Amino acid sequence: MPQVSTELLLADRTGAWKVRWGIGRMDYLVPPGLYAIGTPSPDTPVVVTANYKMSYDIVRSSLAGRNVWLLVLETYGINVWCAAGKGTFGTDEIVRRVKATRLAEIVGHRRLLLPILGAPGVAAHEVAKRSGFTVRYATLRAADLPRYLDTGGVTTPQMRELTFTLRERLVLVPVELVGALKPTAVVATALFLVSLLLGGGAAGGMALVAAYVGAMLAGVVAAPLLLPWLPGRGFALKGVFAGLAWCLAWYLAAGGSHWGVPTTLAAFLALPAVSAFHALNFTGCSTYTSRSGVKKEMRLSLPLMGSAVAAGLLLLAAGSFF
Amino acid sequence: MKGFRYLEGVATLELSPEACIGCGRCVEVCPHQVFVLEGKLSRIVDLDVCMECGACAKNCPTAAIRVDAGVGCATGLINEWLRERKIRQVGKGCCS
């Protein structure tokens, strides 16, 4: 039986940091199977998690000083919640893993403790029918597991409530930023070339690129961090406000009073649309948006964004001829 | 969930009280406290905070709950749309 240390080493911490920046994200996994934390007996609880190394690390370190069985499912290096959404953290995999590890011969009881965010992929009654193990959804966060175990399996309302704190939003920003870099580089290059063609010169081109990159950052960094304070429910609308703030700042910093009317209009139309698009993309990282809600928001906002960007580009082109 | 609410009046979640046996699984799995157990039955108390993750429907032993489940993710929906039209995916999709 593989024995698991509950102490996170420097390599684990740098690994987590790299993953947060999108480096080697899909190769950060541990072999699925049954692991022993401390010296578990046939009576000790079985905690189930995903084989994304960051999930596994968080769970094992939260169980320091305890005797627990850790059943790691094959989710192909994807975290519990996303894997549950895809069905890999699911009924079939639990039944398969329970059999493959001969869990029924190792423990005397017939209980599995699952993370609450695994529930979208698991039908507890099916697991019971097919494996003989009953499922308890213990807590949402691994950090609450010790208290759950200490109280003999009581899930307090706080332990089952999703949050989206500033810190929780902040750790999501780097990987989003890395994801936005490639399309941003393509668009920025195109803008620079367009500016040269329209006779804006290298300085004009750089100014255009800076305005665009700022709008991207307003959507990718500022909007997620300021999420609860930006007006509106929709993420795109919140992005518009972040983008408008950026545009105003850029207008003041880059001598906007000397811009012509078409250029000013172009900036205030297109830049907030760029921020809105990136902010809308953050719905995928959030903990409270719904599929129907995002669909509705996309139906309303994508045509508006497209029109605003197109109008902005036309105005910019027109402005260069006046 | 304190401090955050998404769009109103869009959630597709439905609970049929006739099929409910009051086992409380939906209350147990919902991370947004959409359900409460009242007497021997579950009831939806705050439909608009539903994020349509589908955990309640999946874990309901009598299939009393219906929801158009999926991830509330713009990139995911764009990719779904592109896939349906057999156009190449942009990026790897959400939490790939």
Short mmCIF file of C-alpha atoms in Angstrom, two decimals:
data_model
loop_
_atom_site.label_atom_id
_atom_site.label_comp_id
_atom_site.label_asym_id
_atom_site.label_seq_id
_atom_site.Cartn_x
_atom_site.Cartn_y
_atom_site.Cartn_z
CA MET A 1 0.00 0.00 0.00
CA PRO A 2 1.59 3.33 -1.00
CA GLN A 3 2.14 5.48 2.06
CA VAL A 4 1.48 9.19 1.67
CA SER A 5 3.31 12.01 3.39
CA THR A 6 1.08 14.87 4.52
CA GLU A 7 3.91 17.36 4.37
CA LEU A 8 4.18 19.53 1.28
CA LEU A 9 7.74 19.95 0.08
CA LEU A 10 9.23 22.82 -1.88
CA ALA A 11 8.80 20.81 -5.11
CA ASP A 12 5.05 20.48 -4.40
CA ARG A 13 4.72 24.20 -3.79
CA THR A 14 6.68 25.22 -6.89
CA GLY A 15 4.65 22.67 -8.87
CA ALA A 16 1.41 24.28 -7.70
CA TRP A 17 2.79 27.72 -8.57
CA LYS A 18 3.73 26.55 -12.07
CA VAL A 19 0.29 25.06 -12.60
CA ARG A 20 -1.31 28.34 -11.56
CA TRP A 21 0.65 29.96 -14.40
CA GLY A 22 -0.39 27.26 -16.84
CA ILE A 23 3.00 25.51 -17.04
CA GLY A 24 2.72 21.74 -17.53
CA ARG A 25 -0.87 21.89 -16.32
CA MET A 26 -2.02 18.70 -17.98
CA ASP A 27 0.93 16.62 -16.77
CA TYR A 28 0.40 17.40 -13.11
CA LEU A 29 -1.11 14.15 -11.96
CA VAL A 30 -0.60 11.25 -9.57
CA PRO A 31 -1.35 7.58 -10.26
CA PRO A 32 -4.93 6.68 -9.27
CA GLY A 33 -5.38 4.08 -6.55
CA LEU A 34 -5.63 3.62 -2.81
CA TYR A 35 -3.15 5.42 -0.57
CA ALA A 36 -2.56 5.25 3.17
CA ILE A 37 -2.22 8.40 5.24
CA GLY A 38 -0.72 7.61 8.66
CA THR A 39 -1.50 4.04 9.73
CA PRO A 40 -5.13 3.47 8.78
CA SER A 41 -7.06 0.46 10.06
CA PRO A 42 -10.09 -1.33 8.56
CA ASP A 43 -12.31 1.12 10.49
CA THR A 44 -10.78 4.37 9.30
CA PRO A 45 -12.62 6.57 6.81
CA VAL A 46 -12.01 6.51 3.06
CA VAL A 47 -11.64 9.97 1.51
CA VAL A 48 -12.08 10.17 -2.27
CA THR A 49 -10.34 12.72 -4.48
CA ALA A 50 -9.15 13.38 -8.06
CA ASN A 51 -5.71 12.58 -9.45
CA TYR A 52 -4.92 16.23 -10.24
CA LYS A 53 -1.79 16.65 -8.15
CA MET A 54 -2.88 19.99 -6.74
CA SER A 55 -6.18 18.47 -5.48
CA TYR A 56 -4.30 15.48 -4.07
CA ASP A 57 -1.74 17.75 -2.37
CA ILE A 58 -4.42 19.93 -0.77
CA VAL A 59 -6.31 16.90 0.54
CA ARG A 60 -3.28 15.02 1.91
CA SER A 61 -1.81 18.10 3.60
CA SER A 62 -5.15 18.90 5.24
CA LEU A 63 -5.18 15.38 6.73
CA ALA A 64 -1.82 15.77 8.50
CA GLY A 65 -1.48 13.74 11.69
CA ARG A 66 -4.45 11.48 10.90
CA ASN A 67 -5.04 7.92 9.83
CA VAL A 68 -7.12 7.94 6.67
CA TRP A 69 -7.47 5.98 3.44
CA LEU A 70 -7.20 8.14 0.35
CA LEU A 71 -8.90 6.78 -2.78
CA VAL A 72 -7.60 8.67 -5.81
CA LEU A 73 -9.78 8.48 -8.93
CA GLU A 74 -8.50 8.67 -12.50
CA THR A 75 -9.66 12.10 -13.68
CA TYR A 76 -6.74 12.53 -16.09
CA GLY A 77 -5.16 15.32 -14.06
CA ILE A 78 -8.31 17.42 -13.81
CA ASN A 79 -9.66 18.86 -10.57
CA VAL A 80 -12.71 17.42 -8.82
CA TRP A 81 -15.26 20.01 -9.92
CA CYS A 82 -14.28 20.18 -13.59
CA ALA A 83 -13.89 16.38 -13.72
CA ALA A 84 -17.35 15.97 -12.18
CA GLY A 85 -18.71 18.27 -14.90
CA LYS A 86 -17.11 16.07 -17.54
CA GLY A 87 -18.23 12.88 -15.76
CA THR A 88 -14.71 11.49 -15.20
CA PHE A 89 -15.05 12.07 -11.47
CA GLY A 90 -18.13 9.92 -11.68
CA THR A 91 -20.14 6.85 -10.74
CA ASP A 92 -18.39 4.50 -13.18
CA GLU A 93 -14.89 5.50 -12.11
CA ILE A 94 -15.72 5.13 -8.39
CA VAL A 95 -17.19 1.66 -8.91
CA ARG A 96 -14.21 0.67 -11.07
CA ARG A 97 -11.63 2.08 -8.61
CA VAL A 98 -13.28 0.46 -5.58
CA LYS A 99 -13.05 -2.92 -7.34
CA ALA A 100 -9.52 -2.37 -8.72
CA THR A 101 -8.13 -1.47 -5.29
CA ARG A 102 -10.05 -4.30 -3.54
CA LEU A 103 -11.26 -1.72 -1.07
CA ALA A 104 -13.96 -4.06 0.27
CA GLU A 105 -11.23 -6.46 1.47
CA ILE A 106 -9.14 -3.70 3.05
CA VAL A 107 -11.78 -1.84 5.04
CA GLY A 108 -14.51 -3.31 7.21
CA HIS A 109 -17.03 -0.50 6.75
CA ARG A 110 -18.83 0.47 3.55
CA ARG A 111 -18.63 4.25 3.44
CA LEU A 112 -16.95 6.68 1.06
CA LEU A 113 -16.42 10.36 1.84
CA LEU A 114 -16.69 12.52 -1.27
CA PRO A 115 -16.06 16.20 -1.90
CA ILE A 116 -19.37 18.04 -2.40
CA LEU A 117 -18.13 19.48 -5.70
CA GLY A 118 -17.81 15.93 -7.02
CA ALA A 119 -21.59 15.47 -6.80
CA PRO A 120 -22.40 16.71 -10.35
CA GLY A 121 -20.65 13.60 -11.70
CA VAL A 122 -21.73 11.01 -9.14
CA ALA A 123 -25.08 9.35 -8.53
CA ALA A 124 -24.70 8.27 -4.90
CA HIS A 125 -27.55 5.74 -5.07
CA GLU A 126 -25.99 4.14 -8.17
CA VAL A 127 -22.62 3.82 -6.44
CA ALA A 128 -24.32 2.10 -3.49
CA LYS A 129 -26.20 -0.28 -5.78
CA ARG A 130 -23.17 -1.21 -7.86
CA SER A 131 -20.32 -1.24 -5.32
CA GLY A 132 -21.99 -1.74 -1.96
CA PHE A 133 -20.36 1.44 -0.66
CA THR A 134 -22.58 4.29 0.48
CA VAL A 135 -21.57 7.82 -0.42
CA ARG A 136 -21.46 10.73 2.00
CA TYR A 137 -20.74 14.16 0.57
CA ALA A 138 -18.53 15.48 3.33
CA THR A 139 -17.37 19.02 2.72
CA LEU A 140 -16.77 21.41 -0.12
CA ARG A 141 -13.23 22.40 0.86
CA ALA A 142 -10.50 19.98 1.95
CA ALA A 143 -9.59 22.41 4.73
CA ASP A 144 -12.88 21.55 6.49
CA LEU A 145 -12.24 17.79 6.41
CA PRO A 146 -10.44 17.60 9.79
CA ARG A 147 -13.34 19.31 11.56
CA TYR A 148 -15.82 17.09 9.72
CA LEU A 149 -13.92 13.98 10.88
CA ASP A 150 -13.55 15.30 14.44
CA THR A 151 -17.27 15.88 14.81
CA GLY A 152 -18.09 12.39 13.56
CA GLY A 153 -19.35 13.50 10.17
CA VAL A 154 -21.31 16.70 10.63
CA THR A 155 -21.41 19.03 7.63
CA THR A 156 -22.17 22.54 8.86
CA PRO A 157 -23.92 24.97 6.47
CA GLN A 158 -20.64 26.87 6.13
CA MET A 159 -18.86 23.66 5.00
CA ARG A 160 -21.25 23.26 2.07
CA GLU A 161 -21.34 26.85 0.88
CA LEU A 162 -19.42 27.93 -2.19
CA THR A 163 -17.53 31.20 -1.89
CA PHE A 164 -15.65 33.40 -4.32
CA THR A 165 -13.37 35.53 -2.20
CA LEU A 166 -10.82 38.02 -3.47
CA ARG A 167 -8.07 35.47 -2.85
CA GLU A 168 -9.98 32.72 -4.65
CA ARG A 169 -10.40 35.05 -7.64
CA LEU A 170 -6.80 36.23 -7.52
CA VAL A 171 -5.28 32.74 -7.89
CA LEU A 172 -7.33 32.22 -11.07
CA VAL A 173 -5.99 35.32 -12.80
CA PRO A 174 -2.47 34.08 -13.84
CA VAL A 175 -3.67 31.13 -15.90
CA GLU A 176 -6.33 33.32 -17.55
CA LEU A 177 -3.64 35.87 -18.34
CA VAL A 178 -1.39 33.23 -19.91
CA GLY A 179 -4.37 32.01 -21.96
CA ALA A 180 -5.05 35.54 -23.23
CA LEU A 181 -1.42 36.22 -24.26
CA LYS A 182 -1.46 34.46 -27.63
CA PRO A 183 -4.64 36.03 -29.06
CA THR A 184 -3.53 39.39 -27.61
CA ALA A 185 -0.17 39.14 -29.41
CA VAL A 186 -1.95 38.39 -32.70
CA VAL A 187 -4.43 41.28 -32.37
CA ALA A 188 -1.76 43.71 -31.14
CA THR A 189 0.46 42.92 -34.13
CA ALA A 190 -2.47 43.40 -36.50
CA LEU A 191 -3.36 46.73 -34.89
CA PHE A 192 0.23 47.92 -35.15
CA LEU A 193 0.35 47.06 -38.87
CA VAL A 194 -3.02 48.71 -39.52
CA SER A 195 -1.81 51.86 -37.81
CA LEU A 196 1.32 51.90 -40.00
CA LEU A 197 -0.82 51.43 -43.13
CA LEU A 198 -3.08 54.29 -42.11
CA GLY A 199 -0.08 56.55 -41.60
CA GLY A 200 -0.13 56.58 -37.81
CA GLY A 201 3.60 55.85 -37.60
CA ALA A 202 5.35 53.61 -35.09
CA ALA A 203 4.40 55.84 -32.14
CA GLY A 204 0.75 55.81 -33.14
CA GLY A 205 0.93 52.04 -33.56
CA MET A 206 2.43 51.55 -30.11
CA ALA A 207 -0.24 53.79 -28.58
CA LEU A 208 -2.93 51.67 -30.22
CA VAL A 209 -1.31 48.47 -28.93
CA ALA A 210 -1.02 49.90 -25.41
CA ALA A 211 -4.70 50.91 -25.45
CA TYR A 212 -5.68 47.41 -26.54
CA VAL A 213 -3.46 45.58 -24.02
CA GLY A 214 -4.87 47.82 -21.27
CA ALA A 215 -8.41 46.89 -22.30
CA MET A 216 -7.48 43.21 -22.24
CA LEU A 217 -5.98 43.58 -18.75
CA ALA A 218 -9.11 45.42 -17.58
CA GLY A 219 -11.14 42.37 -18.60
CA VAL A 220 -8.75 39.61 -17.53
CA VAL A 221 -7.32 41.09 -14.31
CA ALA A 222 -9.34 44.08 -13.07
CA ALA A 223 -12.86 42.75 -13.71
CA PRO A 224 -12.34 39.43 -11.85
CA LEU A 225 -10.71 41.15 -8.89
CA LEU A 226 -13.33 43.91 -8.70
CA LEU A 227 -16.19 41.49 -9.49
CA PRO A 228 -18.46 42.18 -6.49
CA TRP A 229 -18.04 45.95 -6.76
CA LEU A 230 -18.54 46.42 -10.50
CA PRO A 231 -22.16 47.31 -11.35
CA GLY A 232 -24.55 44.82 -12.95
CA ARG A 233 -25.09 41.06 -12.74
CA GLY A 234 -23.71 40.10 -16.11
CA PHE A 235 -19.96 39.56 -16.46
CA ALA A 236 -19.88 41.33 -19.83
CA LEU A 237 -21.54 44.39 -18.31
CA LYS A 238 -19.03 44.37 -15.45
CA GLY A 239 -16.32 44.18 -18.12
CA VAL A 240 -17.78 47.21 -19.88
CA PHE A 241 -17.40 49.26 -16.70
CA ALA A 242 -13.81 48.07 -16.17
CA GLY A 243 -13.08 48.88 -19.82
CA LEU A 244 -14.66 52.34 -19.60
CA ALA A 245 -12.52 53.11 -16.54
CA TRP A 246 -9.40 51.98 -18.43
CA CYS A 247 -10.41 53.98 -21.51
CA LEU A 248 -10.89 57.12 -19.43
CA ALA A 249 -7.51 56.61 -17.73
CA TRP A 250 -5.86 56.09 -21.12
CA TYR A 251 -7.65 59.14 -22.54
CA LEU A 252 -6.21 61.28 -19.74
CA ALA A 253 -2.73 59.69 -19.83
CA ALA A 254 -2.27 59.64 -23.59
CA GLY A 255 -3.44 63.18 -24.31
CA GLY A 256 -6.95 62.33 -25.40
CA SER A 257 -7.96 65.99 -25.60
CA HIS A 258 -5.90 66.14 -28.81
CA TRP A 259 -7.69 63.16 -30.34
CA GLY A 260 -10.25 63.87 -33.02
CA VAL A 261 -13.92 63.06 -32.42
CA PRO A 262 -13.80 59.82 -34.48
CA THR A 263 -10.74 58.51 -32.57
CA THR A 264 -12.26 59.35 -29.20
CA LEU A 265 -15.53 57.67 -30.15
CA ALA A 266 -13.64 54.66 -31.51
CA ALA A 267 -11.71 54.24 -28.27
CA PHE A 268 -14.78 54.50 -26.04
CA LEU A 269 -16.71 52.04 -28.21
CA ALA A 270 -14.11 49.36 -28.95
CA LEU A 271 -12.00 49.24 -25.79
CA PRO A 272 -14.88 48.51 -23.36
CA ALA A 273 -16.09 45.82 -25.80
CA VAL A 274 -12.67 44.13 -25.63
CA SER A 275 -12.75 44.23 -21.82
CA ALA A 276 -16.32 42.92 -21.83
CA PHE A 277 -15.35 39.92 -23.95
CA HIS A 278 -12.53 38.96 -21.59
CA ALA A 279 -14.68 39.50 -18.51
CA LEU A 280 -17.39 37.30 -20.04
CA ASN A 281 -14.79 34.58 -20.43
CA PHE A 282 -14.23 34.65 -16.66
CA THR A 283 -17.69 33.05 -16.24
CA GLY A 284 -15.86 29.75 -16.77
CA CYS A 285 -13.77 30.37 -13.65
CA SER A 286 -16.56 31.67 -11.46
CA THR A 287 -18.42 29.64 -8.86
CA TYR A 288 -21.94 30.90 -9.40
CA THR A 289 -22.73 31.44 -13.09
CA SER A 290 -25.20 29.08 -14.75
CA ARG A 291 -25.28 27.62 -18.24
CA SER A 292 -28.63 29.31 -19.03
CA GLY A 293 -27.37 32.61 -17.66
CA VAL A 294 -24.17 32.57 -19.70
CA LYS A 295 -26.16 31.58 -22.81
CA LYS A 296 -28.48 34.54 -22.30
CA GLU A 297 -25.58 36.88 -21.65
CA MET A 298 -23.77 35.71 -24.77
CA ARG A 299 -26.88 36.09 -26.94
CA LEU A 300 -27.27 39.69 -25.81
CA SER A 301 -23.68 40.81 -25.56
CA LEU A 302 -21.70 39.13 -28.36
CA PRO A 303 -23.51 41.00 -31.21
CA LEU A 304 -23.10 44.27 -29.31
CA MET A 305 -19.38 43.64 -28.74
CA GLY A 306 -18.86 42.75 -32.39
CA SER A 307 -20.71 45.87 -33.57
CA ALA A 308 -18.83 48.11 -31.14
CA VAL A 309 -15.44 46.80 -32.29
CA ALA A 310 -16.40 47.06 -35.97
CA ALA A 311 -17.71 50.61 -35.49
CA GLY A 312 -14.54 51.49 -33.57
CA LEU A 313 -12.30 50.23 -36.36
CA LEU A 314 -14.32 52.10 -39.01
CA LEU A 315 -14.18 55.31 -36.99
CA LEU A 316 -10.44 54.87 -36.45
CA ALA A 317 -9.92 54.45 -40.18
CA ALA A 318 -12.19 57.41 -40.92
CA GLY A 319 -10.41 59.51 -38.28
CA SER A 320 -7.05 58.99 -39.95
CA PHE A 321 -8.34 60.60 -43.12
CA PHE A 322 -9.61 63.76 -41.45
CA MET B 1 -23.79 32.51 -1.53
CA LYS B 2 -23.16 35.85 0.05
CA GLY B 3 -22.35 38.86 -2.12
CA PHE B 4 -22.89 37.19 -5.51
CA ARG B 5 -26.01 36.63 -7.58
CA TYR B 6 -26.10 35.95 -11.30
CA LEU B 7 -28.93 36.65 -13.77
CA GLU B 8 -32.51 36.33 -12.51
CA GLY B 9 -35.24 34.19 -14.03
CA VAL B 10 -33.10 31.97 -16.24
CA ALA B 11 -32.46 28.82 -14.21
CA THR B 12 -34.00 25.67 -15.72
CA LEU B 13 -34.27 23.80 -12.41
CA GLU B 14 -37.57 22.01 -11.67
CA LEU B 15 -38.63 19.81 -8.76
CA SER B 16 -41.73 17.67 -8.88
CA PRO B 17 -43.07 17.35 -5.32
CA GLU B 18 -45.07 14.21 -6.17
CA ALA B 19 -41.88 12.26 -6.84
CA CYS B 20 -39.91 13.65 -3.87
CA ILE B 21 -39.32 11.22 -1.00
CA GLY B 22 -37.58 13.77 1.22
CA CYS B 23 -34.24 11.95 1.37
CA GLY B 24 -32.38 15.27 1.55
CA ARG B 25 -29.70 14.42 -1.01
CA CYS B 26 -30.41 17.62 -2.97
CA VAL B 27 -29.88 19.70 0.16
CA GLU B 28 -26.65 17.79 0.83
CA VAL B 29 -25.11 18.30 -2.62
CA CYS B 30 -26.23 21.83 -3.52
CA PRO B 31 -23.37 24.30 -2.95
CA HIS B 32 -25.73 27.28 -3.17
CA GLN B 33 -28.50 26.28 -0.76
CA VAL B 34 -31.22 26.24 -3.40
CA PHE B 35 -33.20 23.57 -1.50
CA VAL B 36 -34.57 23.14 2.03
CA LEU B 37 -36.24 20.15 3.60
CA GLU B 38 -39.65 21.03 4.94
CA GLY B 39 -41.43 18.26 6.77
CA LYS B 40 -40.97 15.26 4.55
CA LEU B 41 -40.41 17.11 1.29
CA SER B 42 -37.73 19.13 -0.43
CA ARG B 43 -38.56 22.59 -1.70
CA ILE B 44 -36.76 25.10 -3.94
CA VAL B 45 -36.30 28.26 -1.87
CA ASP B 46 -34.00 30.30 -4.10
CA LEU B 47 -34.21 29.32 -7.77
CA ASP B 48 -32.12 32.23 -9.02
CA VAL B 49 -28.93 31.14 -7.25
CA CYS B 50 -28.98 27.79 -9.06
CA MET B 51 -25.84 27.41 -11.19
CA GLU B 52 -27.22 24.36 -13.00
CA CYS B 53 -24.36 22.05 -12.01
CA GLY B 54 -26.80 19.14 -12.03
CA ALA B 55 -25.62 17.57 -8.75
CA CYS B 56 -29.16 17.50 -7.31
CA ALA B 57 -30.74 15.86 -10.36
CA LYS B 58 -27.92 13.33 -10.66
CA ASN B 59 -28.17 12.32 -7.00
CA CYS B 60 -31.95 12.28 -6.73
CA PRO B 61 -32.91 8.59 -6.34
CA THR B 62 -36.44 9.13 -7.66
CA ALA B 63 -35.55 11.48 -10.54
CA ALA B 64 -37.77 14.17 -9.06
CA ILE B 65 -35.43 16.95 -10.20
CA ARG B 66 -34.84 18.19 -13.72
CA VAL B 67 -32.29 20.73 -14.86
CA ASP B 68 -30.50 21.57 -18.11
CA ALA B 69 -27.14 20.91 -16.50
CA GLY B 70 -23.82 22.15 -17.76
CA VAL B 71 -20.98 24.49 -17.03
CA GLY B 72 -21.63 28.25 -16.95
CA CYS B 73 -18.62 29.00 -19.11
CA ALA B 74 -18.53 31.27 -22.16
CA THR B 75 -15.56 29.49 -23.76
CA GLY B 76 -17.25 26.14 -23.23
CA LEU B 77 -20.45 27.37 -24.89
CA ILE B 78 -18.56 28.91 -27.82
CA ASN B 79 -16.72 25.61 -28.34
CA GLU B 80 -19.99 23.69 -28.10
CA TRP B 81 -21.47 25.97 -30.74
CA LEU B 82 -18.42 25.55 -33.00
CA ARG B 83 -18.47 21.77 -32.53
CA GLU B 84 -22.12 21.56 -33.52
CA ARG B 85 -21.23 23.39 -36.73
CA LYS B 86 -18.13 21.24 -37.22
CA ILE B 87 -15.81 24.24 -37.00
CA ARG B 88 -12.46 23.95 -35.26
CA GLN B 89 -12.36 24.55 -31.51
CA VAL B 90 -10.73 27.70 -30.18
CA GLY B 91 -8.25 26.80 -27.47
CA LYS B 92 -8.75 23.71 -25.39
CA GLY B 93 -12.05 24.64 -23.82
CA CYS B 94 -12.64 25.26 -20.17
CA CYS B 95 -10.65 23.42 -17.49
CA SER B 96 -9.35 21.09 -20.19
#
